[in-house]
Amino acid sequence: MREPPAPAAVVEIDRLVVGPAAGGPPVLDGPGLRLHTGETLALYGRSGSGKTTLALSLLGHLRPGLALRSGTVRVGGIDPFTTAGRSRVRTGVVSFLGQDPAAALNPGRRLGGLLREAARRSRPAAPGGPGTRERIERALAEVDLPTDRAFLRRYPHEISGGQAQRAALVIATLRDPVLLVLDEPTSGLDRRLADELCALLGARRRAGSGAMLLVSHDRELIGALADRTLRVADGRLLPPGEDTAAPRPAPRPPARPAALVLPSAPPGPSGSRPPAPPAPPGPSGSRPPVLELTGLRAGHGRRITVAGVSLTVAPGGCTALAGASGAGKSTVAHCLVGLHPALAGRLTLEGREVPLDLRRRSPRDRRALQLVAQDSVDALNPREPVRRTLLRPLTGLRGMAPEEAASRVHTLLEQVCLPARLLDRLPHQLSGGERQRVNLARALAAGPRVLVCDEVTSALDTATRDAILDLLAELRRTEGLSVVLISHDARVRAAADRVVVLDAGRPVPSGDAPAPGGGRV
Amino acid sequence: MNRWAFWLRRLVAGAVALVALSLLIFGATELLPGDAVSAVAGPTATEEERAAVRERLGLDRDAATRYLEWAGGALRGDLGTGYLGARPVTEVVGARLPHSLLLAALALAVTVPVAVVAGLAAGMRAGGPVDHAVSAGTLLVAGLPEFVLATLLLWALAAGPGLLPQVSMVPLGGSPLDAPEILVLPVATLAVSGIAVATRLIRARTADIAATPYIEAARLRGVTGPRLALRHVLPNALGPAVQALGMVTGALVGGAVVVETVFGYPGIGRELQEAVAYRDVPLVQGIALVLCAIALAVLLLTDLLARALDPRSGGAR
C-alpha cells in the first residue's frame, strides 16, 4: 500500500447510482466519497439505507437484481466494475469481512488450504520478503492462533468460534490489502467475540495497515476504530447528526391510525433508552394470566435441554425469556407454539388447557399463539410476495372474505409502519428490518392473543430495533396483545414486566439471575 | 457416533432389508401368472405326469416351507436349480453377471465425469444460460424411456450408417472385451440416462452450495471459475454427489434388463427376462435376489464413502 505511484485517495466514489435492474427508485442515489490511506471511515444508517450496497460496490459486487446506473468507483485507481479491474481489486487491493466473519470459512476445506490460497493469490511478494509459509505463520501468531501443522489440518468446525473468527480475519488480511471493508462484522457475535474482534481491528489500525471502511451500528466498535463517521440515508451520504453514533428511531409515517398514536416514551438523549415498559392495565395480580406454562420438559433426541420451566404472561403483559445462547430459550418458544414436542408440561390459555402438540390444537388455539421467528430470511417463503404472505393467515386461519382480507392487509402494513408499495415485493427485495416487520405482520394477521417473539431484534440496527419494540408496546396497549419476548439483549428485556432467566435449560431463581448479554448495543 | 457403530448399524439394516426383499421376491414369483408345471410338463401331459412333475419340483409343499428351504439354500450359496435345462442358478448367475457388471462399470466410468462437470457448470450459475441448457437437456433425456433411447441410438449409429453392430453378440467362449465394438451402444444407452439423473442431483446440490456465505466470501476474495467450482464447491458437494451416483449405479445394474434385451447382450438382465418368459421360477428368484443384494451393497458402500468424504461427520481424519 505504500508502493510508489500512490494515488491521492485509496477510495474515490463519485456520484454513484445503483438501482434495481428492473427499474424503480435507486438504492444508492449519487453518494460521493474519498478515503485516504490509513484512514478508517464508519458508515451507519437504518437497514435498507444502502450501506451494504455501497460497501460491496468497492469490490465490484452488486447483489442479484441490482445494476450500476451511473457514477464511478475507483479503488487504488482501479475500476472494480470492469472484469479485469474486479479481479485485481479482489485479489489484492480490497478485502471484505462480512456479518459473522466465521461464516466465510468453507466447512469442507482445511484451514491450511484456505490460508495458502489466500496467501498465494495476493500480489507478488517483494523480492527477498518472507515466503508464503512464513507469512501465514506470522499472521497467525499475530492473532494468537496456533501455527503448527495439526492446527492447519483442522476443518473450520473443529476450532472454536473465536478462533474461526480470527482465522477469517487472517484470511482477509493476509494479502495486506489497501482497503479492508467490514460489513457489520460484530452483529452476529456475542459480546465476548465482538470485543475480541474490536481489539484485533484496533491493533491493525494502529499498525497503520491500509484504510478501513466500517459499516456498523455497533457504537463501541465505531467509537474505538473510526476517524470519521458518515450517515447513510436513502442511498445518500450525510454528515452525522448531533447524535453521531446513535441513530434515532425512525420517524413514524404520519398516516397511522389515530388509535395507535399514544404517548410513547420520548426517545432518550442517546437513543439507547430502554423502551418504556408500559404499565400493565390494572395491577398485575388482580387478573388471571392470559398464558400459563408449568413444568415444561423437552429435549433433542435423548438429551433433555429444557426442564422445569414455568412462565406466566399477564393480559397485555410482556414476559421476557433470557439466558445465554444454548440455554434452551428457542426450544421453549417452539414448545409454546407447539412446534417442538414437549415431554411434559401444562399450558393454559385464558383458563383453558391447550395441548402442547400442535396437531391436537384447535384452529382457535393455533391462531391465539403465534411465533415470530428469529431469522426472517428463513421464516419467509423466498418465492412468495408480501401480499400473499399476509393474505394466507387472513383467509385461511381467520376465514375472511377476499375483499375484507385485502383491505386488512393494508391495515397490517400500516401497523408495522411499512409502505403499501412493498406488497408485491419478494423477501429478498426487502431490507432486514423490512423483512422482520413483514414477519411480524404475518403473525399479527392471525389475530393472536399471545405473540412469541424469538430474538426478533437481534439482526437489526438500533433504530429499527427500537421501532419494533415500540410497535410491540403499542400493540400491547391498544390491542391487549400479550408478548413472550426472547432475547439476550438486556435493553430488549427492559421492555418486559416479567423476566424468566434460563441457564442450561433450567430456570434460574429470580434474585441471583446473572445478566447475560450485558449492555452492549 | 462411533465409526464402527455406524458401519455395524448400516450392515444390520442392509441385512434386514435383504431379508424383506427376499420375502417380496418369493411372494411375487408365487403370484406370477402361468404355471411352471404346465411349462415343464408340456401342454399334452396327462394329469399323472403333471402330478409327477409337481412332486419332482417340490411344488406340492406349502409356500412357507419352500421359502425357508430357498432362503436357507441362498445363505449357503445354493440358489437351487432352474426348471429348464436343470442348470444350477448360481452357475447361470456366475456366467452372466460379469458381463452385466462390465456394462455397468463402463457406463459408470462415463457417467461420473460427465455428470460432475455438467452438474457443477450448471449449478455454479443457477438460472444462467448453461443452467438452462443443461437442465432442459437432462429433463428431456430423464423423461425418455430406456427402450426409446436405445432405439434412437440404434437408428442413429447402427441401422443407418452401419458404424456399429446392431446386436451385441459375444463371441462363443469369449468375453465381451474380445469384441469391444459390441459394448458401445449398450454402454451409451445406460450412460446417457445415468448422466441425466446424476447431473440433475449434482446440479441441485451445487446451486445450494453456490449460494452460501462462504462461497460469496471466496468470490469476493477473487476466486473464480474452475478453481471456485473444484476447490470450494466440490468438496462440499462430494458427499451428496457420491450418494446420487450410488442410486444411479443401482439403477445401472438393474436397468440393464431393458438394454440387454434390446441389444441382445448376454448379461444377467436378459437372462432374467428369458427366465420370466419361460416361468423358470428358481432362476427368476435367484437373479432378482442377486440384483437386490448388489443394489444394497452399492448403497451401503456409497453411504460409507459419503460419510468418509464429509469432514463434519468425523469420518475423514
mmCIF file of N, CA, C and O in Angstrom, chain A residues 84-156:
data_model
loop_
_atom_site.group_PDB
_atom_site.id
_atom_site.type_symbol
_atom_site.label_atom_id
_atom_site.label_comp_id
_atom_site.label_asym_id
_atom_site.label_seq_id
_atom_site.Cartn_x
_atom_site.Cartn_y
_atom_site.Cartn_z
ATOM 1 N N ALA A 84 -11.410 -7.067 -15.649
ATOM 2 C CA ALA A 84 -10.015 -7.135 -15.209
ATOM 3 C C ALA A 84 -9.849 -6.418 -13.873
ATOM 4 O O ALA A 84 -9.142 -6.893 -12.981
ATOM 5 N N GLY A 85 -10.513 -5.277 -13.747
ATOM 6 C CA GLY A 85 -10.400 -4.493 -12.511
ATOM 7 C C GLY A 85 -10.961 -5.242 -11.322
ATOM 8 O O GLY A 85 -10.369 -5.234 -10.240
ATOM 9 N N ARG A 86 -12.072 -5.946 -11.550
ATOM 10 C CA ARG A 86 -12.687 -6.676 -10.443
ATOM 11 C C ARG A 86 -11.732 -7.735 -9.913
ATOM 12 O O ARG A 86 -11.524 -7.875 -8.720
ATOM 13 N N SER A 87 -11.110 -8.444 -10.841
ATOM 14 C CA SER A 87 -10.180 -9.481 -10.427
ATOM 15 C C SER A 87 -8.990 -8.872 -9.675
ATOM 16 O O SER A 87 -8.566 -9.389 -8.642
ATOM 17 N N ARG A 88 -8.457 -7.766 -10.170
ATOM 18 C CA ARG A 88 -7.301 -7.150 -9.492
ATOM 19 C C ARG A 88 -7.685 -6.629 -8.119
ATOM 20 O O ARG A 88 -6.965 -6.808 -7.144
ATOM 21 N N VAL A 89 -8.859 -5.959 -8.064
ATOM 22 C CA VAL A 89 -9.294 -5.382 -6.796
ATOM 23 C C VAL A 89 -9.490 -6.477 -5.752
ATOM 24 O O VAL A 89 -9.055 -6.370 -4.608
ATOM 25 N N ARG A 90 -10.125 -7.571 -6.190
ATOM 26 C CA ARG A 90 -10.472 -8.602 -5.206
ATOM 27 C C ARG A 90 -9.267 -9.431 -4.786
ATOM 28 O O ARG A 90 -9.270 -10.017 -3.706
ATOM 29 N N THR A 91 -8.266 -9.528 -5.642
ATOM 30 C CA THR A 91 -7.150 -10.408 -5.289
ATOM 31 C C THR A 91 -6.000 -9.686 -4.623
ATOM 32 O O THR A 91 -4.949 -10.276 -4.451
ATOM 33 N N GLY A 92 -6.154 -8.462 -4.247
ATOM 34 C CA GLY A 92 -5.013 -7.886 -3.548
ATOM 35 C C GLY A 92 -5.232 -6.489 -3.038
ATOM 36 O O GLY A 92 -4.460 -5.982 -2.220
ATOM 37 N N VAL A 93 -6.277 -5.811 -3.504
ATOM 38 C CA VAL A 93 -6.445 -4.412 -3.127
ATOM 39 C C VAL A 93 -7.473 -4.268 -2.012
ATOM 40 O O VAL A 93 -7.229 -3.583 -1.015
ATOM 41 N N VAL A 94 -8.613 -4.928 -2.177
ATOM 42 C CA VAL A 94 -9.682 -4.791 -1.192
ATOM 43 C C VAL A 94 -10.018 -6.158 -0.605
ATOM 44 O O VAL A 94 -10.113 -7.138 -1.330
ATOM 45 N N SER A 95 -10.173 -6.222 0.706
ATOM 46 C CA SER A 95 -10.654 -7.445 1.343
ATOM 47 C C SER A 95 -11.952 -7.142 2.046
ATOM 48 O O SER A 95 -12.186 -6.028 2.502
ATOM 49 N N PHE A 96 -12.781 -8.175 2.124
ATOM 50 C CA PHE A 96 -14.116 -7.991 2.687
ATOM 51 C C PHE A 96 -14.329 -8.952 3.839
ATOM 52 O O PHE A 96 -13.968 -10.117 3.768
ATOM 53 N N LEU A 97 -14.890 -8.443 4.906
ATOM 54 C CA LEU A 97 -15.248 -9.282 6.049
ATOM 55 C C LEU A 97 -16.699 -8.959 6.386
ATOM 56 O O LEU A 97 -17.020 -7.807 6.678
ATOM 57 N N GLY A 98 -17.572 -9.957 6.298
ATOM 58 C CA GLY A 98 -18.995 -9.669 6.440
ATOM 59 C C GLY A 98 -19.539 -10.017 7.808
ATOM 60 O O GLY A 98 -18.788 -10.295 8.742
ATOM 61 N N GLN A 99 -20.860 -10.027 7.892
ATOM 62 C CA GLN A 99 -21.522 -10.387 9.144
ATOM 63 C C GLN A 99 -21.098 -11.790 9.536
ATOM 64 O O GLN A 99 -21.099 -12.679 8.708
ATOM 65 N N ASP A 100 -20.817 -11.960 10.804
ATOM 66 C CA ASP A 100 -20.341 -13.242 11.309
ATOM 67 C C ASP A 100 -19.155 -13.733 10.474
ATOM 68 O O ASP A 100 -19.322 -14.589 9.604
ATOM 69 N N PRO A 101 -17.967 -13.170 10.704
ATOM 70 C CA PRO A 101 -16.805 -13.481 9.865
ATOM 71 C C PRO A 101 -16.560 -14.978 9.699
ATOM 72 O O PRO A 101 -16.151 -15.426 8.630
ATOM 73 N N ALA A 102 -16.833 -15.768 10.733
ATOM 74 C CA ALA A 102 -16.518 -17.185 10.650
ATOM 75 C C ALA A 102 -17.347 -17.892 9.582
ATOM 76 O O ALA A 102 -16.960 -18.938 9.080
ATOM 77 N N ALA A 103 -18.506 -17.321 9.203
ATOM 78 C CA ALA A 103 -19.342 -17.946 8.167
ATOM 79 C C ALA A 103 -18.655 -17.912 6.817
ATOM 80 O O ALA A 103 -19.083 -18.572 5.891
ATOM 81 N N ALA A 104 -17.574 -17.129 6.701
ATOM 82 C CA ALA A 104 -16.861 -17.058 5.428
ATOM 83 C C ALA A 104 -15.915 -18.240 5.254
ATOM 84 O O ALA A 104 -15.301 -18.379 4.207
ATOM 85 N N LEU A 105 -15.773 -19.079 6.289
ATOM 86 C CA LEU A 105 -14.854 -20.213 6.173
ATOM 87 C C LEU A 105 -15.593 -21.398 5.566
ATOM 88 O O LEU A 105 -16.649 -21.795 6.052
ATOM 89 N N ASN A 106 -15.029 -21.958 4.526
ATOM 90 C CA ASN A 106 -15.637 -23.093 3.828
ATOM 91 C C ASN A 106 -15.565 -24.338 4.717
ATOM 92 O O ASN A 106 -14.481 -24.785 5.070
ATOM 93 N N PRO A 107 -16.724 -24.915 5.095
ATOM 94 C CA PRO A 107 -16.700 -26.048 6.022
ATOM 95 C C PRO A 107 -16.053 -27.297 5.438
ATOM 96 O O PRO A 107 -15.698 -28.211 6.171
ATOM 97 N N GLY A 108 -15.897 -27.337 4.128
ATOM 98 C CA GLY A 108 -15.332 -28.536 3.513
ATOM 99 C C GLY A 108 -13.849 -28.441 3.250
ATOM 100 O O GLY A 108 -13.294 -29.317 2.575
ATOM 101 N N ARG A 109 -13.196 -27.372 3.720
ATOM 102 C CA ARG A 109 -11.769 -27.238 3.443
ATOM 103 C C ARG A 109 -10.994 -27.048 4.725
ATOM 104 O O ARG A 109 -11.480 -26.468 5.689
ATOM 105 N N ARG A 110 -9.746 -27.538 4.708
ATOM 106 C CA ARG A 110 -8.901 -27.383 5.880
ATOM 107 C C ARG A 110 -8.396 -25.943 5.946
ATOM 108 O O ARG A 110 -8.261 -25.277 4.919
ATOM 109 N N LEU A 111 -8.092 -25.510 7.170
ATOM 110 C CA LEU A 111 -7.645 -24.121 7.353
ATOM 111 C C LEU A 111 -6.388 -23.836 6.544
ATOM 112 O O LEU A 111 -6.244 -22.770 5.943
ATOM 113 N N GLY A 112 -5.476 -24.805 6.541
ATOM 114 C CA GLY A 112 -4.214 -24.598 5.827
ATOM 115 C C GLY A 112 -4.453 -24.296 4.360
ATOM 116 O O GLY A 112 -3.846 -23.376 3.798
ATOM 117 N N GLY A 113 -5.367 -25.050 3.736
ATOM 118 C CA GLY A 113 -5.656 -24.838 2.321
ATOM 119 C C GLY A 113 -6.215 -23.452 2.078
ATOM 120 O O GLY A 113 -5.825 -22.768 1.130
ATOM 121 N N LEU A 114 -7.125 -23.039 2.945
ATOM 122 C CA LEU A 114 -7.722 -21.718 2.781
ATOM 123 C C LEU A 114 -6.667 -20.624 2.943
ATOM 124 O O LEU A 114 -6.643 -19.654 2.188
ATOM 125 N N LEU A 115 -5.798 -20.803 3.939
ATOM 126 C CA LEU A 115 -4.772 -19.781 4.190
ATOM 127 C C LEU A 115 -3.780 -19.725 3.039
ATOM 128 O O LEU A 115 -3.399 -18.633 2.588
ATOM 129 N N ARG A 116 -3.347 -20.914 2.564
ATOM 130 C CA ARG A 116 -2.374 -20.920 1.475
ATOM 131 C C ARG A 116 -2.961 -20.280 0.227
ATOM 132 O O ARG A 116 -2.295 -19.532 -0.476
ATOM 133 N N GLU A 117 -4.245 -20.567 -0.016
ATOM 134 C CA GLU A 117 -4.865 -19.977 -1.200
ATOM 135 C C GLU A 117 -4.890 -18.449 -1.090
ATOM 136 O O GLU A 117 -4.550 -17.744 -2.036
ATOM 137 N N ALA A 118 -5.265 -17.954 0.090
ATOM 138 C CA ALA A 118 -5.324 -16.502 0.268
ATOM 139 C C ALA A 118 -3.942 -15.886 0.110
ATOM 140 O O ALA A 118 -3.787 -14.801 -0.444
ATOM 141 N N ALA A 119 -2.919 -16.579 0.610
ATOM 142 C CA ALA A 119 -1.566 -16.030 0.521
ATOM 143 C C ALA A 119 -1.074 -16.052 -0.924
ATOM 144 O O ALA A 119 -0.458 -15.098 -1.394
ATOM 145 N N ARG A 120 -1.361 -17.151 -1.621
ATOM 146 C CA ARG A 120 -0.868 -17.292 -2.974
ATOM 147 C C ARG A 120 -1.488 -16.271 -3.905
ATOM 148 O O ARG A 120 -0.873 -15.792 -4.832
ATOM 149 N N ARG A 121 -2.744 -15.954 -3.643
ATOM 150 C CA ARG A 121 -3.434 -15.102 -4.581
ATOM 151 C C ARG A 121 -3.162 -13.624 -4.342
ATOM 152 O O ARG A 121 -3.743 -12.777 -4.977
ATOM 153 N N SER A 122 -2.330 -13.311 -3.400
ATOM 154 C CA SER A 122 -2.040 -11.901 -3.159
ATOM 155 C C SER A 122 -1.037 -11.413 -4.196
ATOM 156 O O SER A 122 -0.479 -12.172 -4.975
ATOM 157 N N ARG A 123 -0.814 -10.117 -4.170
ATOM 158 C CA ARG A 123 0.161 -9.539 -5.113
ATOM 159 C C ARG A 123 1.519 -10.180 -4.878
ATOM 160 O O ARG A 123 1.829 -10.612 -3.771
ATOM 161 N N PRO A 124 2.345 -10.237 -5.905
ATOM 162 C CA PRO A 124 3.650 -10.874 -5.729
ATOM 163 C C PRO A 124 4.415 -10.215 -4.582
ATOM 164 O O PRO A 124 4.435 -8.993 -4.460
ATOM 165 N N ALA A 125 5.003 -11.069 -3.759
ATOM 166 C CA ALA A 125 5.724 -10.537 -2.609
ATOM 167 C C ALA A 125 6.982 -9.816 -3.081
ATOM 168 O O ALA A 125 7.539 -10.110 -4.138
ATOM 169 N N ALA A 126 7.403 -8.852 -2.282
ATOM 170 C CA ALA A 126 8.638 -8.142 -2.608
ATOM 171 C C ALA A 126 9.782 -9.144 -2.608
ATOM 172 O O ALA A 126 9.809 -10.056 -1.786
ATOM 173 N N PRO A 127 10.723 -9.007 -3.533
ATOM 174 C CA PRO A 127 11.832 -9.961 -3.568
ATOM 175 C C PRO A 127 12.578 -9.952 -2.240
ATOM 176 O O PRO A 127 12.797 -8.903 -1.643
ATOM 177 N N GLY A 128 12.941 -11.134 -1.797
ATOM 178 C CA GLY A 128 13.644 -11.226 -0.527
ATOM 179 C C GLY A 128 12.713 -11.190 0.662
ATOM 180 O O GLY A 128 13.137 -11.324 1.794
ATOM 181 N N GLY A 129 11.430 -11.000 0.412
ATOM 182 C CA GLY A 129 10.471 -10.961 1.508
ATOM 183 C C GLY A 129 10.191 -12.347 2.014
ATOM 184 O O GLY A 129 10.706 -13.331 1.478
ATOM 185 N N PRO A 130 9.384 -12.461 3.019
ATOM 186 C CA PRO A 130 9.081 -13.771 3.585
ATOM 187 C C PRO A 130 8.264 -14.618 2.614
ATOM 188 O O PRO A 130 7.499 -14.093 1.816
ATOM 189 N N GLY A 131 8.457 -15.902 2.656
ATOM 190 C CA GLY A 131 7.707 -16.815 1.808
ATOM 191 C C GLY A 131 6.292 -16.990 2.316
ATOM 192 O O GLY A 131 5.937 -16.495 3.387
ATOM 193 N N THR A 132 5.510 -17.741 1.507
ATOM 194 C CA THR A 132 4.097 -17.941 1.844
ATOM 195 C C THR A 132 3.935 -18.516 3.246
ATOM 196 O O THR A 132 3.174 -18.014 4.064
ATOM 197 N N ARG A 133 4.737 -19.555 3.510
ATOM 198 C CA ARG A 133 4.581 -20.260 4.764
ATOM 199 C C ARG A 133 4.895 -19.354 5.952
ATOM 200 O O ARG A 133 4.171 -19.328 6.942
ATOM 201 N N GLU A 134 5.994 -18.583 5.790
ATOM 202 C CA GLU A 134 6.357 -17.684 6.894
ATOM 203 C C GLU A 134 5.292 -16.619 7.107
ATOM 204 O O GLU A 134 4.978 -16.261 8.245
ATOM 205 N N ARG A 135 4.756 -16.108 5.990
ATOM 206 C CA ARG A 135 3.753 -15.056 6.140
ATOM 207 C C ARG A 135 2.522 -15.591 6.854
ATOM 208 O O ARG A 135 1.937 -14.921 7.693
ATOM 209 N N ILE A 136 2.126 -16.827 6.517
ATOM 210 C CA ILE A 136 0.956 -17.408 7.187
ATOM 211 C C ILE A 136 1.241 -17.566 8.670
ATOM 212 O O ILE A 136 0.439 -17.182 9.521
ATOM 213 N N GLU A 137 2.425 -18.096 8.971
ATOM 214 C CA GLU A 137 2.734 -18.323 10.379
ATOM 215 C C GLU A 137 2.784 -17.011 11.150
ATOM 216 O O GLU A 137 2.287 -16.912 12.269
ATOM 217 N N ARG A 138 3.380 -15.995 10.530
ATOM 218 C CA ARG A 138 3.478 -14.710 11.206
ATOM 219 C C ARG A 138 2.074 -14.128 11.455
ATOM 220 O O ARG A 138 1.767 -13.630 12.534
ATOM 221 N N ALA A 139 1.222 -14.217 10.415
ATOM 222 C CA ALA A 139 -0.122 -13.649 10.545
ATOM 223 C C ALA A 139 -0.930 -14.393 11.610
ATOM 224 O O ALA A 139 -1.667 -13.778 12.379
ATOM 225 N N LEU A 140 -0.764 -15.720 11.673
ATOM 226 C CA LEU A 140 -1.495 -16.489 12.683
ATOM 227 C C LEU A 140 -1.003 -16.127 14.077
ATOM 228 O O LEU A 140 -1.795 -15.967 15.007
ATOM 229 N N ALA A 141 0.311 -16.006 14.202
ATOM 230 C CA ALA A 141 0.870 -15.688 15.502
ATOM 231 C C ALA A 141 0.403 -14.315 15.974
ATOM 232 O O ALA A 141 0.168 -14.092 17.162
ATOM 233 N N GLU A 142 0.246 -13.388 15.027
ATOM 234 C CA GLU A 142 -0.193 -12.041 15.388
ATOM 235 C C GLU A 142 -1.542 -12.047 16.098
ATOM 236 O O GLU A 142 -1.818 -11.194 16.931
ATOM 237 N N VAL A 143 -2.412 -12.972 15.723
ATOM 238 C CA VAL A 143 -3.729 -13.013 16.360
ATOM 239 C C VAL A 143 -3.829 -14.175 17.345
ATOM 240 O O VAL A 143 -4.930 -14.633 17.654
ATOM 241 N N ASP A 144 -2.676 -14.655 17.829
ATOM 242 C CA ASP A 144 -2.650 -15.694 18.862
ATOM 243 C C ASP A 144 -3.295 -16.997 18.417
ATOM 244 O O ASP A 144 -3.971 -17.651 19.206
ATOM 245 N N LEU A 145 -3.110 -17.355 17.172
ATOM 246 C CA LEU A 145 -3.581 -18.661 16.730
ATOM 247 C C LEU A 145 -2.390 -19.596 16.640
ATOM 248 O O LEU A 145 -1.281 -19.151 16.339
ATOM 249 N N PRO A 146 -2.611 -20.891 16.894
ATOM 250 C CA PRO A 146 -1.503 -21.847 16.761
ATOM 251 C C PRO A 146 -1.010 -21.878 15.310
ATOM 252 O O PRO A 146 -1.780 -21.618 14.379
ATOM 253 N N THR A 147 0.267 -22.193 15.135
ATOM 254 C CA THR A 147 0.798 -22.245 13.773
ATOM 255 C C THR A 147 1.255 -23.639 13.395
ATOM 256 O O THR A 147 1.811 -23.841 12.319
ATOM 257 N N ASP A 148 0.974 -24.620 14.278
ATOM 258 C CA ASP A 148 1.514 -25.952 13.993
ATOM 259 C C ASP A 148 0.708 -26.636 12.904
ATOM 260 O O ASP A 148 -0.390 -26.212 12.549
ATOM 261 N N ARG A 149 1.274 -27.713 12.363
ATOM 262 C CA ARG A 149 0.663 -28.450 11.266
ATOM 263 C C ARG A 149 -0.697 -29.004 11.642
ATOM 264 O O ARG A 149 -1.627 -28.984 10.847
ATOM 265 N N ALA A 150 -0.793 -29.485 12.881
ATOM 266 C CA ALA A 150 -2.051 -30.094 13.304
ATOM 267 C C ALA A 150 -3.184 -29.063 13.231
ATOM 268 O O ALA A 150 -4.301 -29.382 12.833
ATOM 269 N N PHE A 151 -2.883 -27.834 13.601
ATOM 270 C CA PHE A 151 -3.917 -26.804 13.554
ATOM 271 C C PHE A 151 -4.303 -26.511 12.103
ATOM 272 O O PHE A 151 -5.478 -26.368 11.778
ATOM 273 N N LEU A 152 -3.312 -26.438 11.235
ATOM 274 C CA LEU A 152 -3.599 -26.121 9.834
ATOM 275 C C LEU A 152 -4.369 -27.241 9.147
ATOM 276 O O LEU A 152 -5.011 -27.015 8.130
ATOM 277 N N ARG A 153 -4.290 -28.450 9.710
ATOM 278 C CA ARG A 153 -5.024 -29.563 9.104
ATOM 279 C C ARG A 153 -6.466 -29.639 9.594
ATOM 280 O O ARG A 153 -7.222 -30.490 9.173
ATOM 281 N N ARG A 154 -6.842 -28.756 10.491
ATOM 282 C CA ARG A 154 -8.216 -28.820 11.012
ATOM 283 C C ARG A 154 -9.205 -28.200 10.036
ATOM 284 O O ARG A 154 -8.857 -27.352 9.228
ATOM 285 N N TYR A 155 -10.467 -28.649 10.196
ATOM 286 C CA TYR A 155 -11.566 -28.046 9.452
ATOM 287 C C TYR A 155 -12.193 -26.940 10.304
ATOM 288 O O TYR A 155 -12.081 -26.970 11.534
ATOM 289 N N PRO A 156 -12.875 -25.993 9.677
ATOM 290 C CA PRO A 156 -13.452 -24.880 10.457
ATOM 291 C C PRO A 156 -14.333 -25.328 11.619
ATOM 292 O O PRO A 156 -14.374 -24.645 12.644
#
